[in-house]
Tab-separated table of C-alpha atoms and ligand atoms in Angstrom:
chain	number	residue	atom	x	y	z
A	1149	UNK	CA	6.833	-12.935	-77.668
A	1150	UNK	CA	9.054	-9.889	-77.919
A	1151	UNK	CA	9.280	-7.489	-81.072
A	1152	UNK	CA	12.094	-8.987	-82.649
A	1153	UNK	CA	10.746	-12.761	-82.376
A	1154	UNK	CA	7.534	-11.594	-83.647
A	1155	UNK	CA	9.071	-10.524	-86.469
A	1156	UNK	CA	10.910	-14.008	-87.755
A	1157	UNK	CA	7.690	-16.100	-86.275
A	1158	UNK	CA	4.330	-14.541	-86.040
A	1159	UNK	CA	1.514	-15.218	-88.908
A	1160	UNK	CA	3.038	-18.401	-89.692
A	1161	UNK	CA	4.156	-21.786	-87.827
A	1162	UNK	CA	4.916	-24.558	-90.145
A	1163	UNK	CA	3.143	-27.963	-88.726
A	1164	UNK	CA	5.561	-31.251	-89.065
A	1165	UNK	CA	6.803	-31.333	-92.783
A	1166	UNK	CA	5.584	-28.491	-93.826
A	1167	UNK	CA	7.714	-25.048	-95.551
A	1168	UNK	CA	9.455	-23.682	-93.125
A	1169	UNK	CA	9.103	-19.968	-95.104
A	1170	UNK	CA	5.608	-19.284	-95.826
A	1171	UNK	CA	4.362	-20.245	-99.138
A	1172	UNK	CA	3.627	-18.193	-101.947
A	1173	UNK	CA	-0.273	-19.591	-102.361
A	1174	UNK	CA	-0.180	-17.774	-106.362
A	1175	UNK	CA	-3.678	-19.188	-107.185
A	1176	UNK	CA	-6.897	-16.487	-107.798
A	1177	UNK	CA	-9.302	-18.983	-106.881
A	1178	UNK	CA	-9.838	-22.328	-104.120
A	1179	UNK	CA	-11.948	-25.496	-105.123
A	1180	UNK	CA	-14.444	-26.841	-102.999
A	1181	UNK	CA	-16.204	-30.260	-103.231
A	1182	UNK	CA	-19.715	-29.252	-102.764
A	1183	UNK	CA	-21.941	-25.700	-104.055
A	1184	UNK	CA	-22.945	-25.638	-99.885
A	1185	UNK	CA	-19.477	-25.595	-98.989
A	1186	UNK	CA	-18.524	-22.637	-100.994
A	1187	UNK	CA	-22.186	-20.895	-100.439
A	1188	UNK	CA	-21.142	-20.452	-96.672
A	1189	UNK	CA	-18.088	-18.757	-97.154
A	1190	UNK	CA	-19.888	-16.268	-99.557
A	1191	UNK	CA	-22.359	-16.138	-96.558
A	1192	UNK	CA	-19.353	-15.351	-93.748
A	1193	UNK	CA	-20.782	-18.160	-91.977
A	1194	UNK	CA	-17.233	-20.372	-92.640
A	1195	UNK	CA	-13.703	-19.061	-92.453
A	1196	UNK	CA	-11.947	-20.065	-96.128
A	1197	UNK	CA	-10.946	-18.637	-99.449
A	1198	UNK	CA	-12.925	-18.692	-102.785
A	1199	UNK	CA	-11.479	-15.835	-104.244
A	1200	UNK	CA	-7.925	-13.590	-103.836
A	1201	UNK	CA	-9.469	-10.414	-104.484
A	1202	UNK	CA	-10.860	-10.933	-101.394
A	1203	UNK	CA	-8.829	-12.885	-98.924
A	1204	UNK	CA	-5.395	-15.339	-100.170
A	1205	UNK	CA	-3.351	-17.187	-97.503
A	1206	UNK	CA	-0.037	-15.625	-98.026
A	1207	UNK	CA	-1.401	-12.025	-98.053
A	1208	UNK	CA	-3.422	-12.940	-94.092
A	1209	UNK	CA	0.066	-14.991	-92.715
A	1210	UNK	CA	1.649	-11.549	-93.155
A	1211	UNK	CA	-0.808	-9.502	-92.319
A	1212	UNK	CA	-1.183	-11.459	-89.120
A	1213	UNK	CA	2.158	-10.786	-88.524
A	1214	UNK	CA	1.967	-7.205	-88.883
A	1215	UNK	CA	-1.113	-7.337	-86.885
A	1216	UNK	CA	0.870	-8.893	-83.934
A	1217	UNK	CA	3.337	-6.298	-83.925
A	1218	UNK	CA	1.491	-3.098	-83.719
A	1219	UNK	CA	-0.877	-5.082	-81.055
A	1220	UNK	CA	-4.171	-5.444	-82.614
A	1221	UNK	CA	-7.421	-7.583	-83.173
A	1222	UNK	CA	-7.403	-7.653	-87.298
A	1223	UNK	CA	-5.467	-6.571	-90.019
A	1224	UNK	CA	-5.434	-6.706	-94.030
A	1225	UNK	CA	-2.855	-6.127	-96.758
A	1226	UNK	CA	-3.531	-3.449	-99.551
A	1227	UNK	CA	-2.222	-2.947	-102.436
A	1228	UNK	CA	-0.160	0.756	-101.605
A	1229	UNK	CA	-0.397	2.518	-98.756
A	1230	UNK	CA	-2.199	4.882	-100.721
A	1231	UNK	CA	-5.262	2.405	-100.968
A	1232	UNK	CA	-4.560	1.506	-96.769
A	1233	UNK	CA	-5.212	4.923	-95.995
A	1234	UNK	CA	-8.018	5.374	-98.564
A	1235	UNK	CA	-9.899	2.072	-97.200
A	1236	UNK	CA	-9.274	3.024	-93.701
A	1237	UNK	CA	-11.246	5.913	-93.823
A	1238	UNK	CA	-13.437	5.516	-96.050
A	1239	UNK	CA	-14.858	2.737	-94.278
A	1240	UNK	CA	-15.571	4.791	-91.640
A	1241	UNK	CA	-16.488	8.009	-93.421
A	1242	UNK	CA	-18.846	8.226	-96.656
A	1243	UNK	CA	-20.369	11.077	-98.386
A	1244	UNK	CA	-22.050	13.874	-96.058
A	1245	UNK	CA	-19.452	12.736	-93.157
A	1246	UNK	CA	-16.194	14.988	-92.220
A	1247	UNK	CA	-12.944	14.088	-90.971
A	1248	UNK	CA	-10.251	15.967	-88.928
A	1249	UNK	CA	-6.831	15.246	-90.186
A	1250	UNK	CA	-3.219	16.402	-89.006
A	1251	UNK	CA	-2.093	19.186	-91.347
A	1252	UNK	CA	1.663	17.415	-91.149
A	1253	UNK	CA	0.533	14.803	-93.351
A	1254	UNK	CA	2.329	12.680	-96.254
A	1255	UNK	CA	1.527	14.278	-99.260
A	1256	UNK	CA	0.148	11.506	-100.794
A	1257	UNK	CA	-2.324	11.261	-97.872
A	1258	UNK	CA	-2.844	15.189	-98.254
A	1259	UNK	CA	-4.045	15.362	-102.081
A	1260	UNK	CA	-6.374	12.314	-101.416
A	1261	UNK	CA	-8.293	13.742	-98.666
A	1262	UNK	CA	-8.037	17.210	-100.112
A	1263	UNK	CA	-8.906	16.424	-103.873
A	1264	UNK	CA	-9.717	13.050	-104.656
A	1265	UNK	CA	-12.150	12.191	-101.721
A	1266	UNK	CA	-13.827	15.875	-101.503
A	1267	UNK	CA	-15.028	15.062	-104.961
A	1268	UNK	CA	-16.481	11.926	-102.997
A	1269	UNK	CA	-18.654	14.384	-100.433
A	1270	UNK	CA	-16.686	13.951	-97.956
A	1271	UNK	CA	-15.689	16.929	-96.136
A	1272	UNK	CA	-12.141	17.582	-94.470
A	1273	UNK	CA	-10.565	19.859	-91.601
A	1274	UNK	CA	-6.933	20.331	-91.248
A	1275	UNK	CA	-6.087	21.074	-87.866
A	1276	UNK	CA	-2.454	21.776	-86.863
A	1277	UNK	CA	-0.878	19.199	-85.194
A	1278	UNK	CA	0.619	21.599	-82.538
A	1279	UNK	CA	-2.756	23.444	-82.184
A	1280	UNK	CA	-4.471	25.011	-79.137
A	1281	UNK	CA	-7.411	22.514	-77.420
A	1282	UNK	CA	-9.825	24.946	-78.255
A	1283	UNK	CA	-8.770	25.117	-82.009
A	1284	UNK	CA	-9.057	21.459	-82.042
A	1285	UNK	CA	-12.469	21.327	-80.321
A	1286	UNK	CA	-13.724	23.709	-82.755
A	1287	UNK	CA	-12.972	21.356	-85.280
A	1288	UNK	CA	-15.640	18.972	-84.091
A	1289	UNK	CA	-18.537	18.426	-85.882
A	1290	UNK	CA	-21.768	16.491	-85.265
A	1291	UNK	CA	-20.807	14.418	-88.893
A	1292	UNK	CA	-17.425	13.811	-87.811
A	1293	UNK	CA	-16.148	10.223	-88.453
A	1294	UNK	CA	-12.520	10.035	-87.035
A	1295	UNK	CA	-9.637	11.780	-86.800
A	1296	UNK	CA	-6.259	11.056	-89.047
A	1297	UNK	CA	-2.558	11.326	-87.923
A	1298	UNK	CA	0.881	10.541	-88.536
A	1299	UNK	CA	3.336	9.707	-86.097
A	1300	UNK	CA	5.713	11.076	-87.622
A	1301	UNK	CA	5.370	12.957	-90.292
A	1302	UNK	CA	6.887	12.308	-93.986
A	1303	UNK	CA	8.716	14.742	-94.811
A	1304	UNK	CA	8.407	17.288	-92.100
A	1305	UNK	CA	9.727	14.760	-89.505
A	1306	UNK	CA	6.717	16.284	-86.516
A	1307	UNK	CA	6.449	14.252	-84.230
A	1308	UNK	CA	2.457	13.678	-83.066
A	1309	UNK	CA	0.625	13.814	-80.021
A	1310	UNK	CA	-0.982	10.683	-80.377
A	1311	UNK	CA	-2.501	10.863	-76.475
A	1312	UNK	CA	-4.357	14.139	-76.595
A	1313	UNK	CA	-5.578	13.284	-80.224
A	1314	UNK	CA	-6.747	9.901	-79.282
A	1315	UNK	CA	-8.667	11.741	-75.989
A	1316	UNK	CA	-10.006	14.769	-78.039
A	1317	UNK	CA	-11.239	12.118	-80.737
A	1318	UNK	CA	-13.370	9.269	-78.136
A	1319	UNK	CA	-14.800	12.842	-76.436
A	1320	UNK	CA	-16.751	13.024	-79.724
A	1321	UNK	CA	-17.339	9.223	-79.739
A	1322	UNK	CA	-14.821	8.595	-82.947
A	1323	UNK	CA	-11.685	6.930	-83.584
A	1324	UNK	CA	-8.251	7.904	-83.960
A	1325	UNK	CA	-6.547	6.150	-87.001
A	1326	UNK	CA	-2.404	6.997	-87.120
A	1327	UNK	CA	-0.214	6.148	-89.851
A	1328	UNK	CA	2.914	4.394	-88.478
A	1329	UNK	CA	4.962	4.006	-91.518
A	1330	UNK	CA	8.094	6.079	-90.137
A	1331	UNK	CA	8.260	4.960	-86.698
A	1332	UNK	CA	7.069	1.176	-87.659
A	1333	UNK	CA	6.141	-1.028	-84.707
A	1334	UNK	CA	9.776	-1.161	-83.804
A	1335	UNK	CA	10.078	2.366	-82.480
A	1336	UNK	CA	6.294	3.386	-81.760
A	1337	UNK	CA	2.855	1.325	-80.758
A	1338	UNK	CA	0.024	3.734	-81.530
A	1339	UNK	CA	-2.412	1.178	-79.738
A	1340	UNK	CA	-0.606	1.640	-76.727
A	1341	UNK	CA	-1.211	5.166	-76.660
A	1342	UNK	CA	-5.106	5.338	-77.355
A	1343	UNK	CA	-5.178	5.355	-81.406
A	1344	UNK	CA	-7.475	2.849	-82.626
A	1345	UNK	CA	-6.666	2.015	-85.951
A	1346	UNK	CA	-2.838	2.129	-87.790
A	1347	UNK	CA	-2.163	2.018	-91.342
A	1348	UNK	CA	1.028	1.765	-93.051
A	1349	UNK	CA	2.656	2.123	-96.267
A	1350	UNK	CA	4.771	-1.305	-96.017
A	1351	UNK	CA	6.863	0.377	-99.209
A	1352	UNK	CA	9.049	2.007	-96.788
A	1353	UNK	CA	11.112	0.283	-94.081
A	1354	UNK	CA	8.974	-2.744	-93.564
A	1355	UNK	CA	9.956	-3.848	-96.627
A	1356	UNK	CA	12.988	-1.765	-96.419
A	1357	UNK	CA	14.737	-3.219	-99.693
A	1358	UNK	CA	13.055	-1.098	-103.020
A	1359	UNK	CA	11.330	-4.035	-104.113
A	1360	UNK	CA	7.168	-3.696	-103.245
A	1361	UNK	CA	4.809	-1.595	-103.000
A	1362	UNK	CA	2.344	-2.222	-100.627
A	1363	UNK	CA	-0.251	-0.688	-97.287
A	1364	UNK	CA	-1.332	-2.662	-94.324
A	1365	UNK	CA	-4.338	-1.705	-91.915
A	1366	UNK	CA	-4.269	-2.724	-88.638
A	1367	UNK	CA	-7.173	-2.772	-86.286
A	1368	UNK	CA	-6.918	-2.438	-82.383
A	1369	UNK	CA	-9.957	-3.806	-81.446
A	1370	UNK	CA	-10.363	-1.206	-79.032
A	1371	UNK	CA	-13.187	1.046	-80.697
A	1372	UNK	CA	-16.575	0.080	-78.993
A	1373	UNK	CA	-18.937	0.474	-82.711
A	1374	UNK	CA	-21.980	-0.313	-81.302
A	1375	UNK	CA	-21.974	2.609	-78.817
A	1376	UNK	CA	-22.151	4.865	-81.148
A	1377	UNK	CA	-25.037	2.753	-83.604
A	1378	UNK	CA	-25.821	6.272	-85.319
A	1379	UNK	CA	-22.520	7.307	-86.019
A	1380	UNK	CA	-21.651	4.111	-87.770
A	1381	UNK	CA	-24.451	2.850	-89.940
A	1382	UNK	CA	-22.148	0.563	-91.772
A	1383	UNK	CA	-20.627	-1.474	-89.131
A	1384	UNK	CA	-23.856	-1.209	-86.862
A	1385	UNK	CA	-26.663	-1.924	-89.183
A	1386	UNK	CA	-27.502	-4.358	-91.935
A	1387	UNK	CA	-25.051	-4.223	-94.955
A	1388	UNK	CA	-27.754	-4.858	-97.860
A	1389	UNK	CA	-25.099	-5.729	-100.470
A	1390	UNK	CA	-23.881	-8.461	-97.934
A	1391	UNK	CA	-27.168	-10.540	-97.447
A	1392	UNK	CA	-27.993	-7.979	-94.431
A	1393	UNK	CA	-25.238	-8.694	-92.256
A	1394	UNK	CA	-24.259	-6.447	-89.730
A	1395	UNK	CA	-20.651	-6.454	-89.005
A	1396	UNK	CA	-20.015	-5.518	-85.221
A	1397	UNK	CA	-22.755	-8.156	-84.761
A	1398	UNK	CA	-21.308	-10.561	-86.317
A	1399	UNK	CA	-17.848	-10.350	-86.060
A	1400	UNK	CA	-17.594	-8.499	-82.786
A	1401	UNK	CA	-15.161	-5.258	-81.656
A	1402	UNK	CA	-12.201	-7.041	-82.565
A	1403	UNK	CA	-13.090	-7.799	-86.382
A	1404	UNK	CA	-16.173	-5.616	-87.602
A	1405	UNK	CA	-13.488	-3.058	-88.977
A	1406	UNK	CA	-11.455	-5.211	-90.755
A	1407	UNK	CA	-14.082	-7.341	-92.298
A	1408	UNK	CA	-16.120	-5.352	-93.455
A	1409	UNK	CA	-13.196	-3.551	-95.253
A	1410	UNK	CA	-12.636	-6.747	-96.813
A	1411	UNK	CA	-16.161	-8.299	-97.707
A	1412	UNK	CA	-17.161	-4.931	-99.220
A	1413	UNK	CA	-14.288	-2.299	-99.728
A	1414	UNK	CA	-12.105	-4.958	-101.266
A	1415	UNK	CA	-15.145	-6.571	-103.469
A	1416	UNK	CA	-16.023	-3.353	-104.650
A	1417	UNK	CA	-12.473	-1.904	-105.599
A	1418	UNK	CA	-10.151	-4.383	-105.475
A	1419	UNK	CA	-6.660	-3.078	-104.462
A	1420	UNK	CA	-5.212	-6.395	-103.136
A	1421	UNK	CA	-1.642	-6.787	-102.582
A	1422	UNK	CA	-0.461	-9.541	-104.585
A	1423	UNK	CA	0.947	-12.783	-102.816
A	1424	UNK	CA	4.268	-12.673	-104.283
A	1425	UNK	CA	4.742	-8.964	-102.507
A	1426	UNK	CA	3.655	-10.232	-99.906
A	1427	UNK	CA	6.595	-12.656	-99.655
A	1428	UNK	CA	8.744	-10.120	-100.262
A	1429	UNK	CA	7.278	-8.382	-97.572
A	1430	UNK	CA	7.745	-10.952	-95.282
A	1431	UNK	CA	11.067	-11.080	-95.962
A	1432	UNK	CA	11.425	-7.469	-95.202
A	1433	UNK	CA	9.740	-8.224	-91.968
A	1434	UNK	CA	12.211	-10.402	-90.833
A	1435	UNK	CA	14.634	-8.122	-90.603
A	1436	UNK	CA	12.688	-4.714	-89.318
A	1437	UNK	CA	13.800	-4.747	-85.727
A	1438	UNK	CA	17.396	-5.252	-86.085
A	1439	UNK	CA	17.248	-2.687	-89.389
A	1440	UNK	CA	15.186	0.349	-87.479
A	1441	UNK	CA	17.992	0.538	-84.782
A	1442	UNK	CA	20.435	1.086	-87.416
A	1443	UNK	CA	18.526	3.525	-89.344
A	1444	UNK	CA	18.368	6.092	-86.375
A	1445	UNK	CA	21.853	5.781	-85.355
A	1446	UNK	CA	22.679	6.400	-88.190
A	1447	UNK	CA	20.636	8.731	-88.853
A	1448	UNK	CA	21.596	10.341	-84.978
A	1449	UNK	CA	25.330	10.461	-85.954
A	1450	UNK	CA	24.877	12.259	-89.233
A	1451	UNK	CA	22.393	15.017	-87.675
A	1452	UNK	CA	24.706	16.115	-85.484
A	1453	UNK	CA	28.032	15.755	-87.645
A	1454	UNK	CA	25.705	18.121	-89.858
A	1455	UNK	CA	24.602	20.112	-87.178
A	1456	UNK	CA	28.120	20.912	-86.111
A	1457	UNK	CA	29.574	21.250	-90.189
A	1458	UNK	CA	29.608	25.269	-91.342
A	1459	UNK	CA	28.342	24.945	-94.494
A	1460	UNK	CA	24.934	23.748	-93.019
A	1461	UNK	CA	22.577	26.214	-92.094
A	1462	UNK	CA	19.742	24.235	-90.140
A	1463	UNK	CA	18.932	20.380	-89.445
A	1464	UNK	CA	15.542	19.043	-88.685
A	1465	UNK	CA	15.822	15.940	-86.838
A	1466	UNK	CA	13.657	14.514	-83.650
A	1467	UNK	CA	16.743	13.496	-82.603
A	1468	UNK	CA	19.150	16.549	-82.051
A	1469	UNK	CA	18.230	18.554	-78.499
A	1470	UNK	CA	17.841	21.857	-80.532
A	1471	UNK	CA	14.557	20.140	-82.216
A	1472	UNK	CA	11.144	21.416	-81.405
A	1473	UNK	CA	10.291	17.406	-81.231
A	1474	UNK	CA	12.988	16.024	-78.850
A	1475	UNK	CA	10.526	16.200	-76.226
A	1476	UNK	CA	7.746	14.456	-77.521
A	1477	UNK	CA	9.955	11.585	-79.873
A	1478	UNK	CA	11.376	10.591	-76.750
A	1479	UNK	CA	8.167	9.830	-74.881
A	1480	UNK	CA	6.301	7.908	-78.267
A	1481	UNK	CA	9.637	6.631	-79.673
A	1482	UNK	CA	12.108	6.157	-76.692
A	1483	UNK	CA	14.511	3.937	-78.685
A	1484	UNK	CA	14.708	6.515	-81.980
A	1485	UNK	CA	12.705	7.830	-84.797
A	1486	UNK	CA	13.296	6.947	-88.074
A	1487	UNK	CA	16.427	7.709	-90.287
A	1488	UNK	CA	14.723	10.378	-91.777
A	1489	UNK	CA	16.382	13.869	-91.679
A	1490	UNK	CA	16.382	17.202	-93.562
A	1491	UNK	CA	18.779	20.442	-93.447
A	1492	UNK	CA	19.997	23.401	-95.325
A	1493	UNK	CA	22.939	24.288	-97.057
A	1494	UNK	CA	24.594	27.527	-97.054
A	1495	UNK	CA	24.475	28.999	-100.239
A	1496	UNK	CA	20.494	28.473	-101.049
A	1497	UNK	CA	19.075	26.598	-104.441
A	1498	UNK	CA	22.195	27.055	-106.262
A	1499	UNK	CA	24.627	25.507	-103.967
A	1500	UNK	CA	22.137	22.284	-102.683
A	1501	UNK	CA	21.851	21.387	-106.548
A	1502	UNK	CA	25.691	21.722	-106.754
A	1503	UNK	CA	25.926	19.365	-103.898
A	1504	UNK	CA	23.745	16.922	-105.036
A	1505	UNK	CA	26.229	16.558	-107.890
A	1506	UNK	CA	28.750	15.929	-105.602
A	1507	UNK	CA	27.744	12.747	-104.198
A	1508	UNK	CA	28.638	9.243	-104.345
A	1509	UNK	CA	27.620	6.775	-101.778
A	1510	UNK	CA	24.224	8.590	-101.126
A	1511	UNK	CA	21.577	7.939	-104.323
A	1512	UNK	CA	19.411	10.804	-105.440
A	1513	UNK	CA	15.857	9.261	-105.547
A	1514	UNK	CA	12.297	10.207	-104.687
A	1515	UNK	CA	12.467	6.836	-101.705
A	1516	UNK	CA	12.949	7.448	-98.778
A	1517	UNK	CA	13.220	4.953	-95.560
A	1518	UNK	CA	14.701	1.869	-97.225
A	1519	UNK	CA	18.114	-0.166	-96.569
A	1520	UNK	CA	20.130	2.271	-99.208
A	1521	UNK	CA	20.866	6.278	-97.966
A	1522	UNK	CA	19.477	8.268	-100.708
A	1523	UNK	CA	18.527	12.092	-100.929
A	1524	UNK	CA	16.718	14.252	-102.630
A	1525	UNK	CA	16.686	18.348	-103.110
A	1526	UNK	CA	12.772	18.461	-104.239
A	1527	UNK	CA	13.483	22.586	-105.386
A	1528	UNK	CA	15.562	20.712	-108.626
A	1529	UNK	CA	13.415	18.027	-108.562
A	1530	UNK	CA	10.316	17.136	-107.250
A	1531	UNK	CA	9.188	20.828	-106.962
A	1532	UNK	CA	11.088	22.360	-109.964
A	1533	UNK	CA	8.332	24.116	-111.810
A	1534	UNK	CA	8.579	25.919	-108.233
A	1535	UNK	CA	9.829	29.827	-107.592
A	1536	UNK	CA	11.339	30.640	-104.809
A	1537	UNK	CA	8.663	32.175	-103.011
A	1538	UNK	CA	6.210	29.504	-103.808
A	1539	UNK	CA	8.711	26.851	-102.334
A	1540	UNK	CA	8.693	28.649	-98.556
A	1541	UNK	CA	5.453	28.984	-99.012
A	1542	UNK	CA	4.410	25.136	-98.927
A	1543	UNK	CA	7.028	24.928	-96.710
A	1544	UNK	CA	10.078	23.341	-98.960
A	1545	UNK	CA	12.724	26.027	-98.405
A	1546	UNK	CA	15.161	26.415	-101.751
A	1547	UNK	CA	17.728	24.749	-99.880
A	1548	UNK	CA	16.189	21.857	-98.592
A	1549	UNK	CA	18.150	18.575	-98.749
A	1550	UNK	CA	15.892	15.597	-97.853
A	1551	UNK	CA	18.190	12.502	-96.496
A	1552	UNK	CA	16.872	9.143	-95.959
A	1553	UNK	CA	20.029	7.511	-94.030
A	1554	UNK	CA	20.394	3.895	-94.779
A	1555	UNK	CA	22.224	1.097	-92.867
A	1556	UNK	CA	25.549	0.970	-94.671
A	1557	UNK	CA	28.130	2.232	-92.358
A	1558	UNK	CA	27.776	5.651	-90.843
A	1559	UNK	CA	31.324	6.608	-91.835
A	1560	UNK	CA	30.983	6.478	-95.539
A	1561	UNK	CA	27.926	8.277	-95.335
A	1562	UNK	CA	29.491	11.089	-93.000
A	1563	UNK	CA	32.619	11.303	-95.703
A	1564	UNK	CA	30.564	10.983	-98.868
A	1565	UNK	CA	28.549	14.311	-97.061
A	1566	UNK	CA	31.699	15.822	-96.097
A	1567	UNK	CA	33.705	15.663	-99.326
A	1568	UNK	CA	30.185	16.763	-100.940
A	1569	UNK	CA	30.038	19.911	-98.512
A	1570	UNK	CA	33.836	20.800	-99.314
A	1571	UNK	CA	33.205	20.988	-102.771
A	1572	UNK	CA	30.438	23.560	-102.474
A	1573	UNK	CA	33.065	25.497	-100.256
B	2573	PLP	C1	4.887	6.568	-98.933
B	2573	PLP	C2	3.882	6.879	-97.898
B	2573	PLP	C3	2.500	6.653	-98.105
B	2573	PLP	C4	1.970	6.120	-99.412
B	2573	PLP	O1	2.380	4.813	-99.599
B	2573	PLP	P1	2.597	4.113	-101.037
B	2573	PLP	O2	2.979	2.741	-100.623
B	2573	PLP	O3	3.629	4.861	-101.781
B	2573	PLP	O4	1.254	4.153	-101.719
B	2573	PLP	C5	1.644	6.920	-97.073
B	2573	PLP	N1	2.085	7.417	-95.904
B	2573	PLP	C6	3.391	7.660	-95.677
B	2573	PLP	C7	3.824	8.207	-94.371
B	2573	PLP	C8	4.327	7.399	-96.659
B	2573	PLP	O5	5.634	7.673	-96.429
């Protein structure tokens, strides 16, 4: 099936009679008749459900259908897409181990490596993601556990080089995991390209409408575990907490990941995504590959009616020719980006504030990549407390306007920009 009939049909097909949209299975727990029955399930001997935390019917139809998009073998639902990227590498990585991640991260993603999971023992590298190949061979080391990346990145809009990173990373016998939550598996495949293991915060467009939070990790399939037994203890040798199984045994390349994410990541800290956002999510779903087109033309038109308007000093947008991206967006994302852009007003802090009051259609909010345009200037916001100085220095310049374009009709946007632009005059 194509793209856009995988995203009305895979992860569910109603048998005669049955709903034709999934159903919303809101029960914690699932009765069996007999105490063997349920024993094998707890033993992963039987496929079923005992328990939501664990596994619930609505939360796998979507995730299946997620899973089918992006390409892969497995895939589970989380809770954010904080906890997605949390469980993705920290099923892979524990204390003692180091990862290599993409300095043009979310920020979310940042402070969690950087803070929460240092205090964890786990060690990180920031590499940049336009670095030499000796800069990022140096960042090898013999307790590396895979490398992190985002294809492109929120906010900064850099586009990755998913190829090289996926080649540098299976040199030193590890995977590449990519967060696709801009590009979505509308505009970019990461498995197609040599990453091994996508995550996504399904907050953004997949759900596209403000209404759930929620993560999704995918697995490929494609990362051989039990060729590198020593660098994976915990897919390659007996999990004691789980009756000594040992999950690429059992379950093979295509599911070790996933399950054992499940059977022990999501016993042991439990952020599930609830099956009624998971409906919603579905829903969202439905509509991704006719909505992502929009979103970048959209978002193309207003880059360069911005680019071309003389109160705006600089655009960043993979889009325009004059970005250092162009290049490289075309060759991962041939058919557009995201509707993500930033740029400058003339006039610094002062005058971006002044526009912000200005507008009307666009809706000042910390979201981005949904169905509504919104913005945001984080230097009277988000990064307030901020001087000046401080706000270059972390790379949020005083007049930075962030724009999330959204799929009403390009022409109100453009005017409700213009009129705001003229005012600041
Ligand atoms: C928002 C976001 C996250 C975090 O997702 P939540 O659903 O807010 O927890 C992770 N990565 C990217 C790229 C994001 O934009």
């Amino acid at each position: 099936m194509k793209q856009e009939t995988k995203c009305i049909q895979s992860g569910y097909q109603p048998k005669n009679g049955e709903s034709r949209m999934i159903p919303i299975i809101q029960s914690t727990t699932f009765k069996y008749d007999t105490s063997e029955d349920m024993g094998k399930l707890f033993d992963l001997q039987a496929e079923g459900y005992f328990y939501t935390r664990l596994q619930n019917p609505t939360n796998d139809m979507v995730a299946a259908k997620i899973c089918d998009l992006e390409g892969g073998s497995a895939a589970m639902l989380t809770s954010s897409g904080q906890a997605a990227t949390f469980l993705a590498v920290f099923n892979i990585a524990t204390a003692g181990d180091h990862v290599i991640a993409s300095s043009a991260i979310y920020g979310g993603s940042f402070n969690l490596f950087n803070v929460t999971m240092r205090k964890m023992g786990i060690d990180f590298t920031f590499v940049e993601p336009d670095c030499s190949d000796e800069e990022l061979e140096a960042a090898f080391k013999p307790n590396t556990k895979c490398v992190f990346g985002e294809t492109i990145a929120n906010p900064s809009l850099v586009v990755f080089d998913i190829e090289r990173f996926a080649k540098a990373a299976h040199a030193h016998g590890v995977p590449l995991i990519i967060d696709n939550t801009f590009a979505t598996p509308i505009n970019c495949r990461p498995f197609e390209w040599g990453a091994d293991i996508v995550t996504h915060s399904t907050t953004k467009y997949m759900d596209g409408h403000d209404v759930a939070v929620g993560g999704c990790i995918v697995d490929s399939g494609h990362f051989d575990w039990m060729a590198h037994v020593d660098k994976f203890p915990g897919l390659t040798t007996p999990d004691e907490s789980y009756h000594g199984i040992t999950y690429a045994e059992q379950f093979g390349q295509g599911g070790a990941y996933i399950t054992k994410a499940t059977a022990q990541l999501m016993r042991d800290l439990g952020p599930i995504q609830s099956p009624q956002n998971a409906f919603y999510l579905n829903m969202g779903l439905e509509s991704l590959a006719v909505r992502m087109p929009r979103h970048c033309q959209n978002a193309q038109t207003v880059a360069e009616f911005l680019e071309n308007h003389p109160m705006v000093t600089w655009v960043n947008y993979p889009g325009l020719k004059s970005n250092k991206y162009y290049e490289r967006a075309k060759k991962y994302m041939p058919n557009g980006s995201c509707g993500v852009i930033s740029f400058g007003v003339k006039g610094g802090r002062k005058a971006a504030e002044e526009f912000m009051k200005h507008l009307k259609v666009a809706m000042i909010a910390t979201h981005v990549a949904d169905a509504h345009t919104c913005v945001l200037h984080p230097a009277s916001s988000t990064h307030r407390q901020l001087s000046d100085e401080e706000l270059i220095a972390c790379g949020v310049t005083p007049d930075l306007i962030r724009l999330s374009c959204g799929i009403e009709n390009v022409d109100d946007i453009i005017d409700d920009l213009n009129q705001a632009l003229a005012s600041i005059q």
